[in-house]
Amino acid sequence: MQNNEDYVLGVLHDGGLLTRKQIDGARSRLNGEPGVLEVLINDGALSEVDVSRTLAAQAHMDWIDISTMIIPPQVISEIRGEDARRFKVIPVAFGETGLVVAVGNPLDIDTIDSLGFLLQRELELVCTSPQKIREALIKYYGTADEAADVLQKQIGQEIDLGLEIGDGTEATPIDEADAPIVRLVSMLLIEAHRAGASDIHLEPMDKKFRVRFRIDGVLQEMQSPPKRLQSAIVSRLKIMSGSMSIAEKRLPQDGRIQVRIKKKPIDLRVSTIPTNHGESMVLRILDKSSLKLGLPELGFFSDDQESFERLIRLADGIVLVTGPTGSGKTTTLYACLNYINKPDRKIITVEEPIEYQMTGINQVQVNTEIGMTFPAALRSILRQAPNIIMIGEIRDLETASIATNASLTGHLVFSTLHTNDAPSAVARLIDLGVQPFLVASSVRAVMAQRLIRRLCSNCKQPGELTDTEMRALGIEPGQLSDAQVMRPVGCELCRQIGYKGRMGIFEIFVIDDEVRHMINKRTSTFILRQRARELGMRTLREDGVRKVLSGLTSADEVISVTVGDVS
């Protein structure tokens, strides 16, 4: 923009973006600075976007925002990185007559002609701001250092608080002086934690190394590092785990990384699997602060919370939490243990793996390689005289039988099953081989759950339900009189998604004497569900409807999560 600066200033003046007083004032304060335009931009009198849009119109050239585009690798490969940097251009697409190239200064004819001569092909020119060109050069042609710089700008001052590898006793701090690839990986972990991600997915594609964060249960694609850094990033994370081989790329591997971000301990469960374009890696982020969740934070309304608190205070019996993988069952069980963890009670858990370490609770890790299975662990811990037992999952007859016998001998047992609704848990236990009379006498309650996204409290706005949504959710017009229906909007706080955080929807099935009699008679799940409804059980969808009418979530979210709930 320094070439023909007087001409550019004149164009901006004629376009009403600058006054003569502003131009003269900036010129008088140059003091060796690059130019008048830079002074005006630094003063905030105008932006690079304003300048580039005006110049594009003057040159009869289209203006585009390349920061919102995903440019295919085959297009990027049309111009070498060193040439793109030298001419400050980005190829964006294949046009009808040639390669579409974005430039930052449409008036720099000499540079444009030189590029066309170098490439020996027709160019179709579009304009964007120089800043967006600089960002795109880093995104598509950048080094590890440059990629780390981009992430650091997104994180802001949080990088000053640092990241440490280790559990805190012998933690090794990471700072900006470390090798570029070390710094890039550190930035990636900090950004994922800042965004509230539960998983980091590093996926090798044909021409791209895709990075996605799972935020509130939904995968969101992030700015990807250059493809050539793929192997170095995966190797660095393997080294951080301390137990994974960087030489082995043909077999799946698992590991664990302990870090501290902002002095907060974070566990990362690492898994790799070989694919046709390299090793795909997933890091599950386990933030120990979620252990502090109470039952209200899980999403219970006061009536359901009161019922569930009454169940988990029982002296004996089995309380089951059911749902598919990723529905928050483990978090709910930990919240239960946290609620009833008192000095006068001995609590033992059997888990695979131990996801969170809890103070005051004896946690046993399953290790099938040495014979430490769920049944073997359970047989041993019953001799430890516990009051409460938590089993990570009932997955076979032996585990189910031991859990049943433990509940019948005065122990309160918590566990999970994979079923779609609460009444189906009865049939699942019987299918495993547990006798119906044992199921009837041991199981006290079953709670099915799903996770739905909360509307962002910062940007949600009042909305209305459509006729289609009301029919899908079974909402009557009379229910809307006291409702506070809200809709998602999107803001910086929620990354323009409209949702931030998740909560549960619940289906609590309490086993009473009549239901026990029905279980003994091997009554079908359909009839059991009907009886549960008669006893006042709300279905998952009905609990979701309450949260829609309370303005906590949207109708779309409840419909999508409870699509199988037809009751």
Coordinates of C-alpha atoms in Angstrom, one line a residue:
M1 CA 0.0 0.0 0.0
Q2 CA 3.0 2.3 0.1
N3 CA 3.2 2.6 -3.7
N4 CA 1.1 5.5 -5.1
E5 CA 0.2 6.5 -1.5
D6 CA -0.9 9.9 -2.5
Y7 CA -3.2 8.4 -5.1
V8 CA -4.6 6.0 -2.5
L9 CA -5.1 8.8 0.0
G10 CA -6.9 10.8 -2.6
V11 CA -9.2 7.8 -3.4
L12 CA -10.0 7.4 0.3
H13 CA -10.7 11.1 0.6
D14 CA -13.0 11.2 -2.4
G15 CA -14.8 8.1 -1.0
G16 CA -15.5 9.9 2.3
L17 CA -13.4 7.7 4.4
L18 CA -10.8 10.4 5.3
T19 CA -10.8 14.1 5.8
R20 CA -8.0 16.4 4.6
K21 CA -7.4 17.3 8.3
Q22 CA -6.8 13.7 9.2
I23 CA -4.4 13.2 6.3
D24 CA -2.4 16.3 7.1
G25 CA -2.4 15.5 10.8
A26 CA -1.0 12.0 10.1
R27 CA 1.6 13.3 7.7
S28 CA 2.9 15.8 10.3
R29 CA 3.4 12.9 12.7
L30 CA 5.3 10.5 10.4
N31 CA 8.7 10.7 12.3
G32 CA 10.2 8.0 10.1
E33 CA 7.2 5.7 10.2
P34 CA 6.5 3.7 7.0
G35 CA 3.7 5.9 5.7
V36 CA 0.7 8.1 6.2
L37 CA -1.7 5.1 5.8
E38 CA 0.0 3.1 8.5
V39 CA -0.3 6.1 10.9
L40 CA -4.0 6.5 10.1
I41 CA -4.7 2.7 10.5
N42 CA -2.7 2.7 13.8
D43 CA -4.8 5.7 15.0
G44 CA -8.0 3.8 14.2
A45 CA -9.1 6.4 11.6
L46 CA -9.7 3.6 9.2
S47 CA -9.0 -0.1 8.9
E48 CA -7.1 -2.3 6.4
V49 CA -10.5 -3.7 5.3
D50 CA -11.8 -0.2 4.6
V51 CA -8.7 0.6 2.4
S52 CA -8.7 -2.7 0.5
R53 CA -12.5 -2.6 -0.2
T54 CA -12.1 1.0 -1.5
L55 CA -9.1 0.1 -3.7
A56 CA -10.9 -3.1 -5.0
A57 CA -13.9 -1.0 -6.1
Q58 CA -11.5 1.6 -7.7
A59 CA -9.8 -1.3 -9.6
H60 CA -13.2 -2.9 -10.5
M61 CA -12.1 -6.0 -8.6
D62 CA -14.2 -8.2 -6.3
W63 CA -13.4 -8.1 -2.6
I64 CA -13.6 -11.4 -0.6
D65 CA -13.0 -12.4 3.0
I66 CA -10.5 -15.3 2.7
S67 CA -10.6 -15.9 6.4
T68 CA -14.0 -17.5 6.1
M69 CA -12.9 -19.8 3.3
I70 CA -11.5 -23.3 3.4
I71 CA -9.1 -23.4 0.4
P72 CA -8.6 -26.9 -1.1
P73 CA -5.0 -28.2 -0.9
Q74 CA -4.9 -28.7 -4.6
V75 CA -5.5 -25.0 -5.1
I76 CA -2.8 -24.0 -2.5
S77 CA -0.3 -26.2 -4.2
E78 CA -0.6 -24.1 -7.4
I79 CA 1.8 -21.5 -5.9
R80 CA 4.9 -22.4 -3.9
G81 CA 5.1 -21.1 -0.4
E82 CA 8.2 -18.9 -1.1
D83 CA 6.5 -17.4 -4.1
A84 CA 3.2 -16.7 -2.2
R85 CA 5.2 -15.0 0.6
R86 CA 7.3 -13.0 -1.9
F87 CA 4.3 -11.6 -3.8
K88 CA 2.0 -11.6 -0.8
V89 CA -0.8 -13.5 -2.6
I90 CA -3.0 -16.5 -1.8
P91 CA -4.5 -18.8 -4.5
V92 CA -8.2 -19.3 -3.6
A93 CA -9.9 -21.3 -6.4
F94 CA -9.8 -22.5 -10.0
G95 CA -11.7 -20.0 -12.1
E96 CA -13.2 -20.2 -15.6
T97 CA -10.2 -18.7 -17.4
G98 CA -7.4 -19.2 -14.9
L99 CA -6.3 -19.4 -11.3
V100 CA -8.2 -17.1 -8.9
V101 CA -5.6 -15.3 -6.7
A102 CA -6.3 -12.9 -3.8
V103 CA -4.0 -9.9 -3.6
G104 CA -3.8 -7.3 -0.8
N105 CA -2.9 -4.3 -3.1
P106 CA -4.8 -4.3 -6.4
L107 CA -2.8 -1.2 -7.5
D108 CA 0.6 -3.0 -7.5
I109 CA 0.5 -3.9 -11.1
D110 CA 4.2 -4.7 -11.4
T111 CA 3.9 -7.4 -8.7
I112 CA 0.8 -8.9 -10.3
D113 CA 2.4 -9.0 -13.8
S114 CA 5.6 -10.6 -12.3
L115 CA 3.5 -13.3 -10.7
G116 CA 1.6 -14.1 -13.9
F117 CA 4.9 -14.3 -15.8
L118 CA 6.4 -16.7 -13.2
L119 CA 3.3 -19.0 -13.2
Q120 CA 2.9 -18.8 -17.0
R121 CA -0.9 -18.9 -16.7
E122 CA -3.9 -16.6 -16.7
L123 CA -4.8 -15.1 -13.3
E124 CA -8.2 -14.0 -12.1
L125 CA -7.6 -11.4 -9.4
V126 CA -9.7 -10.7 -6.3
C127 CA -8.9 -8.4 -3.4
T128 CA -8.7 -8.9 0.3
S129 CA -7.1 -7.1 3.2
P130 CA -3.3 -7.4 3.7
Q131 CA -3.8 -8.7 7.2
K132 CA -6.0 -11.5 5.9
I133 CA -3.3 -12.3 3.4
R134 CA -0.7 -12.5 6.2
E135 CA -3.0 -14.8 8.3
A136 CA -3.6 -17.1 5.3
L137 CA 0.1 -17.3 4.5
I138 CA 0.6 -18.7 8.0
K139 CA -2.4 -20.9 7.8
Y140 CA -1.5 -22.6 4.5
Y141 CA 2.2 -22.2 4.2
G142 CA 3.3 -21.5 7.8
T143 CA 6.0 -23.0 10.1
A144 CA 5.4 -24.5 13.5
D145 CA 6.5 -21.2 15.1
E146 CA 4.0 -19.2 13.0
A147 CA 1.2 -21.7 13.8
A148 CA 2.0 -21.4 17.5
D149 CA 1.9 -17.6 17.2
V150 CA -1.6 -17.7 15.7
L151 CA -2.8 -19.9 18.5
Q152 CA -1.1 -17.6 21.1
K153 CA -3.0 -14.6 19.7
Q154 CA -6.3 -16.5 20.1
I155 CA -5.4 -17.4 23.7
G156 CA -4.2 -14.0 24.6
Q157 CA -2.6 -13.6 28.0
E158 CA -3.4 -17.1 29.2
I159 CA -0.1 -18.3 27.7
D160 CA 1.8 -16.3 30.4
L161 CA 0.3 -18.6 33.0
G162 CA 2.1 -21.5 31.3
L163 CA 1.7 -25.2 30.8
E164 CA 3.5 -27.8 32.8
I165 CA 4.0 -31.5 32.0
G166 CA 3.6 -33.7 35.0
D167 CA 1.3 -34.0 38.0
G168 CA 2.7 -31.0 39.7
T169 CA 5.3 -32.7 42.0
E170 CA 8.0 -32.7 39.3
A171 CA 6.3 -30.6 36.6
T172 CA 8.3 -29.3 33.7
P173 CA 7.2 -25.8 32.5
I174 CA 6.7 -25.0 28.9
D175 CA 7.6 -21.5 27.7
E176 CA 8.1 -19.5 24.5
A177 CA 11.8 -20.4 24.4
D178 CA 11.1 -24.1 23.7
A179 CA 11.4 -25.7 20.3
P180 CA 8.7 -24.5 17.8
I181 CA 6.9 -27.9 17.7
V182 CA 6.9 -28.2 21.5
R183 CA 5.4 -24.7 21.7
L184 CA 2.8 -25.5 19.0
V185 CA 1.6 -28.6 20.8
S186 CA 1.4 -26.7 24.1
M187 CA -0.6 -23.9 22.5
L188 CA -3.0 -26.6 21.1
L189 CA -3.6 -28.1 24.5
I190 CA -4.1 -24.7 26.2
E191 CA -6.6 -23.6 23.5
A192 CA -8.6 -26.8 23.8
H193 CA -8.8 -26.3 27.6
R194 CA -9.8 -22.7 27.1
A195 CA -12.5 -23.7 24.7
G196 CA -13.9 -26.2 27.1
A197 CA -13.3 -29.1 24.7
S198 CA -13.7 -32.7 26.0
D199 CA -11.7 -34.2 23.1
I200 CA -9.0 -33.2 20.6
H201 CA -9.1 -35.1 17.3
L202 CA -5.9 -35.0 15.2
E203 CA -6.9 -36.5 11.9
P204 CA -4.5 -37.0 8.9
M205 CA -6.3 -36.3 5.6
D206 CA -4.9 -36.7 2.0
K207 CA -3.7 -33.0 1.8
K208 CA -4.5 -31.7 5.2
F209 CA -3.9 -32.4 8.9
R210 CA -7.3 -31.7 10.4
V211 CA -7.7 -30.6 14.0
R212 CA -11.1 -30.8 15.6
F213 CA -12.3 -30.0 19.2
R214 CA -15.4 -31.7 20.6
I215 CA -17.1 -28.9 22.5
D216 CA -20.4 -29.6 24.2
G217 CA -20.6 -32.9 22.4
V218 CA -20.2 -31.5 18.9
L219 CA -17.1 -31.6 16.8
Q220 CA -15.9 -28.2 15.6
E221 CA -13.0 -27.8 13.1
M222 CA -10.2 -25.6 14.2
Q223 CA -7.4 -23.9 12.3
S224 CA -5.2 -26.8 11.1
P225 CA -1.4 -26.7 11.3
P226 CA 0.5 -27.3 8.0
K227 CA 0.3 -30.9 6.8
R228 CA 4.0 -31.4 6.9
L229 CA 4.0 -30.9 10.7
Q230 CA 1.7 -33.9 11.2
S231 CA 4.3 -36.5 12.1
A232 CA 6.2 -34.1 14.4
I233 CA 3.0 -33.2 16.3
V234 CA 2.0 -36.8 16.8
S235 CA 5.5 -37.7 17.9
R236 CA 5.7 -34.9 20.4
L237 CA 2.4 -36.0 22.1
K238 CA 3.7 -39.6 22.2
I239 CA 6.9 -38.4 23.9
M240 CA 4.8 -36.4 26.4
S241 CA 2.9 -39.6 27.3
G242 CA 6.2 -41.3 28.3
S243 CA 4.8 -44.7 27.4
M244 CA 4.1 -44.6 23.7
S245 CA 6.6 -45.6 21.0
I246 CA 7.4 -43.0 18.4
A247 CA 8.9 -45.7 16.2
E248 CA 5.7 -47.8 16.1
K249 CA 3.2 -46.4 13.6
R250 CA 1.6 -49.7 12.4
L251 CA -0.3 -50.6 15.6
P252 CA -2.8 -48.8 17.8
Q253 CA -1.3 -47.3 21.0
D254 CA -2.8 -45.9 24.2
G255 CA -1.2 -43.6 26.7
R256 CA -1.8 -40.9 29.3
I257 CA -0.4 -37.4 29.7
Q258 CA -0.6 -35.3 32.9
V259 CA -0.3 -31.6 32.5
R260 CA -1.1 -28.5 34.5
I261 CA -2.8 -25.5 32.8
K262 CA -3.1 -22.4 34.9
K263 CA -2.0 -24.5 37.9
K264 CA -5.0 -26.7 37.3
P265 CA -4.2 -30.5 36.9
I266 CA -5.5 -32.0 33.7
D267 CA -5.3 -35.6 32.6
L268 CA -5.2 -36.5 28.9
R269 CA -6.1 -40.0 27.7
V270 CA -4.3 -40.5 24.4
S271 CA -5.2 -43.0 21.7
T272 CA -3.7 -43.5 18.3
I273 CA -4.7 -45.7 15.4
P274 CA -3.0 -46.1 12.0
T275 CA -5.0 -44.8 9.0
N276 CA -4.1 -44.7 5.3
H277 CA -2.8 -41.1 5.6
G278 CA -0.9 -41.5 8.9
E279 CA -1.7 -42.0 12.6
S280 CA -5.0 -40.6 13.8
M281 CA -4.8 -39.4 17.4
V282 CA -7.5 -38.6 19.9
L283 CA -6.9 -36.9 23.3
R284 CA -9.6 -37.1 25.8
I285 CA -9.4 -34.2 28.3
L286 CA -10.3 -35.0 31.9
D287 CA -10.6 -31.9 34.0
K288 CA -10.7 -32.8 37.7
S289 CA -12.6 -29.7 38.5
S290 CA -15.7 -31.5 37.1
L291 CA -15.5 -33.7 40.2
K292 CA -16.9 -30.7 42.2
L293 CA -20.2 -30.9 40.3
G294 CA -23.2 -31.3 42.5
L295 CA -26.5 -32.8 41.6
P296 CA -28.0 -29.4 40.7
E297 CA -25.2 -28.7 38.2
L298 CA -26.1 -32.0 36.4
G299 CA -29.4 -30.5 35.3
F300 CA -31.9 -31.9 37.8
F301 CA -35.0 -29.9 38.5
S302 CA -35.8 -29.7 42.2
D303 CA -38.4 -32.5 42.2
D304 CA -36.2 -35.0 40.3
Q305 CA -33.2 -34.0 42.5
E306 CA -35.2 -34.7 45.6
S307 CA -36.2 -38.1 44.3
F308 CA -32.7 -39.0 43.2
E309 CA -31.1 -37.9 46.5
R310 CA -33.6 -40.1 48.4
L311 CA -32.5 -43.1 46.2
I312 CA -28.8 -42.6 46.7
R313 CA -29.2 -42.4 50.5
L314 CA -30.7 -45.9 50.6
A315 CA -28.9 -48.4 52.8
D316 CA -28.8 -51.2 50.2
G317 CA -29.8 -52.2 46.7
I318 CA -28.7 -51.4 43.2
V319 CA -29.1 -48.0 41.6
L320 CA -28.4 -48.1 37.8
V321 CA -27.6 -45.2 35.5
T322 CA -28.2 -46.1 31.8
G323 CA -27.6 -44.5 28.4
P324 CA -25.3 -44.7 25.4
T325 CA -21.6 -44.0 25.4
G326 CA -21.0 -40.3 26.0
S327 CA -24.3 -39.6 27.8
G328 CA -22.6 -38.5 31.1
K329 CA -23.2 -41.7 33.1
T330 CA -19.8 -41.7 34.8
T331 CA -20.1 -38.0 35.7
T332 CA -23.4 -38.7 37.3
L333 CA -22.0 -41.6 39.3
Y334 CA -19.1 -39.4 40.5
A335 CA -21.5 -36.7 41.5
C336 CA -23.4 -39.3 43.5
L337 CA -20.3 -40.5 45.3
N338 CA -19.3 -36.9 46.0
Y339 CA -22.7 -36.3 47.6
I340 CA -22.6 -39.3 49.9
N341 CA -18.8 -39.4 50.6
K342 CA -18.8 -39.0 54.4
P343 CA -16.1 -40.1 56.9
D344 CA -18.5 -42.7 58.4
R345 CA -18.9 -44.6 55.1
K346 CA -16.4 -46.8 53.3
I347 CA -16.7 -46.4 49.5
I348 CA -14.9 -48.6 47.0
T349 CA -15.1 -48.3 43.2
V350 CA -14.0 -50.7 40.5
E351 CA -13.3 -48.9 37.2
E352 CA -11.8 -49.4 33.8
P353 CA -10.1 -46.9 33.7
I354 CA -10.1 -44.7 36.8
E355 CA -11.0 -41.4 35.1
Y356 CA -10.9 -39.2 38.2
Q357 CA -9.1 -39.6 41.5
M358 CA -11.4 -38.8 44.4
T359 CA -10.2 -38.0 47.9
G360 CA -11.6 -40.3 50.6
I361 CA -12.7 -43.1 48.2
N362 CA -10.9 -46.4 47.5
Q363 CA -10.6 -46.8 43.7
V364 CA -9.6 -50.1 42.1
Q365 CA -8.2 -50.2 38.5
V366 CA -9.3 -53.2 36.4
N367 CA -6.3 -54.9 34.6
T368 CA -7.4 -57.8 32.5
E369 CA -3.9 -58.7 31.4
I370 CA -3.0 -59.9 35.0
G371 CA -6.4 -61.3 35.8
M372 CA -7.7 -58.2 37.6
T373 CA -11.2 -58.3 36.0
F374 CA -14.4 -56.8 37.3
P375 CA -15.5 -60.1 39.0
A376 CA -12.1 -60.7 40.5
A377 CA -12.0 -57.2 41.9
L378 CA -15.5 -57.4 43.3
R379 CA -14.9 -60.7 45.0
S380 CA -12.0 -59.2 46.8
I381 CA -13.5 -55.8 47.8
L382 CA -16.5 -57.5 49.4
R383 CA -14.0 -58.7 52.0
Q384 CA -13.0 -55.1 52.6
A385 CA -16.4 -54.4 54.3
P386 CA -17.5 -51.5 52.2
N387 CA -20.8 -49.6 52.7
I388 CA -21.0 -48.5 49.1
I389 CA -19.7 -50.0 45.9
M390 CA -19.5 -48.4 42.5
I391 CA -19.0 -50.6 39.5
G392 CA -18.0 -48.9 36.3
E393 CA -20.2 -51.0 34.1
I394 CA -22.1 -54.3 34.4
R395 CA -21.2 -56.1 31.2
D396 CA -21.4 -59.9 32.0
L397 CA -23.3 -62.4 34.2
E398 CA -20.6 -62.8 36.7
T399 CA -20.3 -59.1 37.4
A400 CA -24.1 -58.8 37.6
S401 CA -24.4 -61.7 40.0
I402 CA -21.8 -60.4 42.4
A403 CA -23.4 -56.9 42.3
T404 CA -26.8 -58.5 43.0
N405 CA -25.5 -60.6 45.9
A406 CA -23.7 -57.6 47.3
S407 CA -26.9 -55.5 47.3
L408 CA -28.8 -58.3 49.0
T409 CA -26.2 -58.5 51.8
G410 CA -26.5 -54.9 52.8
H411 CA -24.4 -53.0 50.3
L412 CA -25.5 -50.0 48.2
V413 CA -24.3 -50.6 44.7
F414 CA -24.0 -48.0 41.9
S415 CA -23.4 -49.0 38.3
T416 CA -24.1 -48.4 34.6
L417 CA -25.7 -50.3 31.8
H418 CA -26.0 -49.5 28.1
T419 CA -29.7 -49.3 27.4
N420 CA -31.8 -46.7 25.6
D421 CA -34.3 -46.1 28.4
A422 CA -34.8 -46.9 32.1
P423 CA -37.3 -49.9 32.0
S424 CA -35.1 -51.7 29.4
A425 CA -32.4 -52.2 32.1
V426 CA -34.6 -54.9 33.7
A427 CA -34.7 -56.9 30.5
R428 CA -30.9 -56.3 30.0
L429 CA -30.1 -57.8 33.4
I430 CA -32.3 -60.8 32.7
D431 CA -30.7 -61.3 29.3
L432 CA -27.3 -61.4 31.0
G433 CA -28.6 -64.4 33.0
V434 CA -29.7 -62.9 36.3
Q435 CA -32.8 -64.5 37.6
P436 CA -35.9 -62.3 37.5
F437 CA -36.5 -62.7 41.3
L438 CA -33.0 -61.5 42.0
V439 CA -33.5 -58.4 39.7
A440 CA -36.8 -57.6 41.4
S441 CA -35.4 -57.9 44.9
S442 CA -32.1 -56.0 44.3
V443 CA -32.7 -53.2 41.9
R444 CA -34.1 -50.1 43.6
A445 CA -34.2 -47.7 40.7
V446 CA -32.9 -47.1 37.2
M447 CA -32.2 -43.7 35.8
A448 CA -31.7 -43.2 32.0
Q449 CA -30.1 -40.0 30.9
R450 CA -28.9 -38.0 27.9
L451 CA -26.8 -34.8 27.5
I452 CA -28.3 -31.7 25.8
R453 CA -26.6 -28.4 25.2
R454 CA -27.5 -25.4 27.3
L455 CA -28.3 -22.2 25.5
C456 CA -25.6 -19.5 26.0
S457 CA -26.8 -17.3 28.8
N458 CA -25.0 -14.4 27.3
C459 CA -26.8 -14.2 24.0
K460 CA -30.0 -16.3 24.1
Q461 CA -33.1 -14.4 23.1
P462 CA -36.8 -14.9 23.6
G463 CA -38.3 -17.0 20.8
E464 CA -41.4 -19.0 19.8
L465 CA -42.0 -22.6 19.0
T466 CA -43.2 -23.5 15.6
D467 CA -46.3 -25.7 15.1
T468 CA -43.9 -28.5 13.9
E469 CA -41.8 -28.3 17.1
M470 CA -44.9 -28.3 19.3
R471 CA -46.3 -31.4 17.6
A472 CA -42.9 -33.2 17.8
L473 CA -42.6 -32.4 21.5
G474 CA -46.2 -33.0 22.3
I475 CA -46.6 -29.4 23.7
E476 CA -50.2 -28.1 24.1
P477 CA -50.8 -24.3 23.6
G478 CA -51.9 -24.0 27.2
Q479 CA -48.4 -25.0 28.4
L480 CA -47.0 -21.8 26.8
S481 CA -48.8 -19.4 29.1
D482 CA -46.0 -19.4 31.7
A483 CA -43.2 -20.6 29.4
Q484 CA -39.9 -18.8 28.8
V485 CA -39.0 -20.2 25.4
M486 CA -35.6 -19.0 24.2
R487 CA -33.6 -19.4 21.0
P488 CA -29.9 -19.6 20.2
V489 CA -28.2 -16.6 18.7
G490 CA -24.4 -16.8 19.0
C491 CA -21.7 -14.5 20.4
E492 CA -18.0 -14.5 21.1
L493 CA -18.5 -16.2 24.4
C494 CA -20.0 -19.3 22.8
R495 CA -18.0 -19.1 19.6
Q496 CA -21.1 -18.0 17.6
I497 CA -22.7 -21.4 18.2
G498 CA -25.5 -20.2 20.5
Y499 CA -24.9 -23.0 23.1
K500 CA -22.4 -23.2 26.0
G501 CA -22.2 -26.1 28.3
R502 CA -24.3 -29.2 28.7
M503 CA -26.9 -30.5 31.1
G504 CA -28.8 -33.8 31.5
I505 CA -32.3 -34.9 30.8
F506 CA -33.4 -37.7 33.0
E507 CA -35.9 -40.6 33.2
I508 CA -36.2 -42.0 36.7
F509 CA -37.8 -45.5 37.1
V510 CA -38.4 -46.4 40.7
I511 CA -39.1 -50.1 41.4
D512 CA -42.1 -50.5 43.7
D513 CA -43.8 -53.7 45.0
E514 CA -46.1 -54.0 42.0
V515 CA -43.3 -53.5 39.6
R516 CA -41.3 -56.2 41.4
H517 CA -44.2 -58.6 41.0
M518 CA -44.3 -57.7 37.3
I519 CA -40.6 -58.4 37.0
N520 CA -41.0 -61.8 38.7
K521 CA -43.6 -62.7 36.0
R522 CA -41.2 -61.6 33.3
T523 CA -43.5 -58.8 32.1
S524 CA -42.4 -57.2 28.9
T525 CA -40.5 -53.9 28.8
F526 CA -43.4 -52.2 27.1
I527 CA -45.8 -53.1 29.9
L528 CA -43.2 -52.1 32.5
R529 CA -42.8 -48.8 30.8
Q530 CA -46.6 -48.2 30.8
R531 CA -46.7 -49.0 34.6
A532 CA -43.7 -46.6 35.2
R533 CA -45.6 -43.9 33.4
E534 CA -48.7 -44.5 35.6
L535 CA -46.4 -44.1 38.6
G536 CA -45.4 -40.7 37.4
M537 CA -42.1 -41.4 35.5
R538 CA -41.3 -38.6 33.1
T539 CA -39.7 -39.7 29.8
L540 CA -36.5 -38.2 28.6
R541 CA -38.4 -36.1 26.1
E542 CA -40.9 -34.9 28.7
D543 CA -38.0 -33.8 30.9
G544 CA -36.5 -32.1 27.9
V545 CA -39.7 -30.3 27.2
R546 CA -39.6 -28.9 30.8
K547 CA -36.2 -27.5 30.0
V548 CA -37.3 -26.0 26.7
L549 CA -40.2 -24.2 28.4
S550 CA -37.8 -23.0 31.1
G551 CA -35.5 -21.4 28.5
L552 CA -32.6 -23.6 29.3
T553 CA -32.3 -25.3 25.9
S554 CA -33.9 -25.2 22.5
A555 CA -36.6 -27.4 20.9
D556 CA -34.2 -28.5 18.2
E557 CA -31.8 -29.8 20.7
V558 CA -34.3 -31.9 22.6
I559 CA -35.9 -33.3 19.4
S560 CA -32.5 -34.4 18.1
V561 CA -31.3 -36.0 21.3
T562 CA -34.6 -37.8 22.1
V563 CA -35.5 -38.8 18.5
G564 CA -36.0 -42.4 19.7
D565 CA -38.3 -41.5 22.5
V566 CA -41.8 -42.0 21.1
S567 CA -43.7 -42.3 24.3

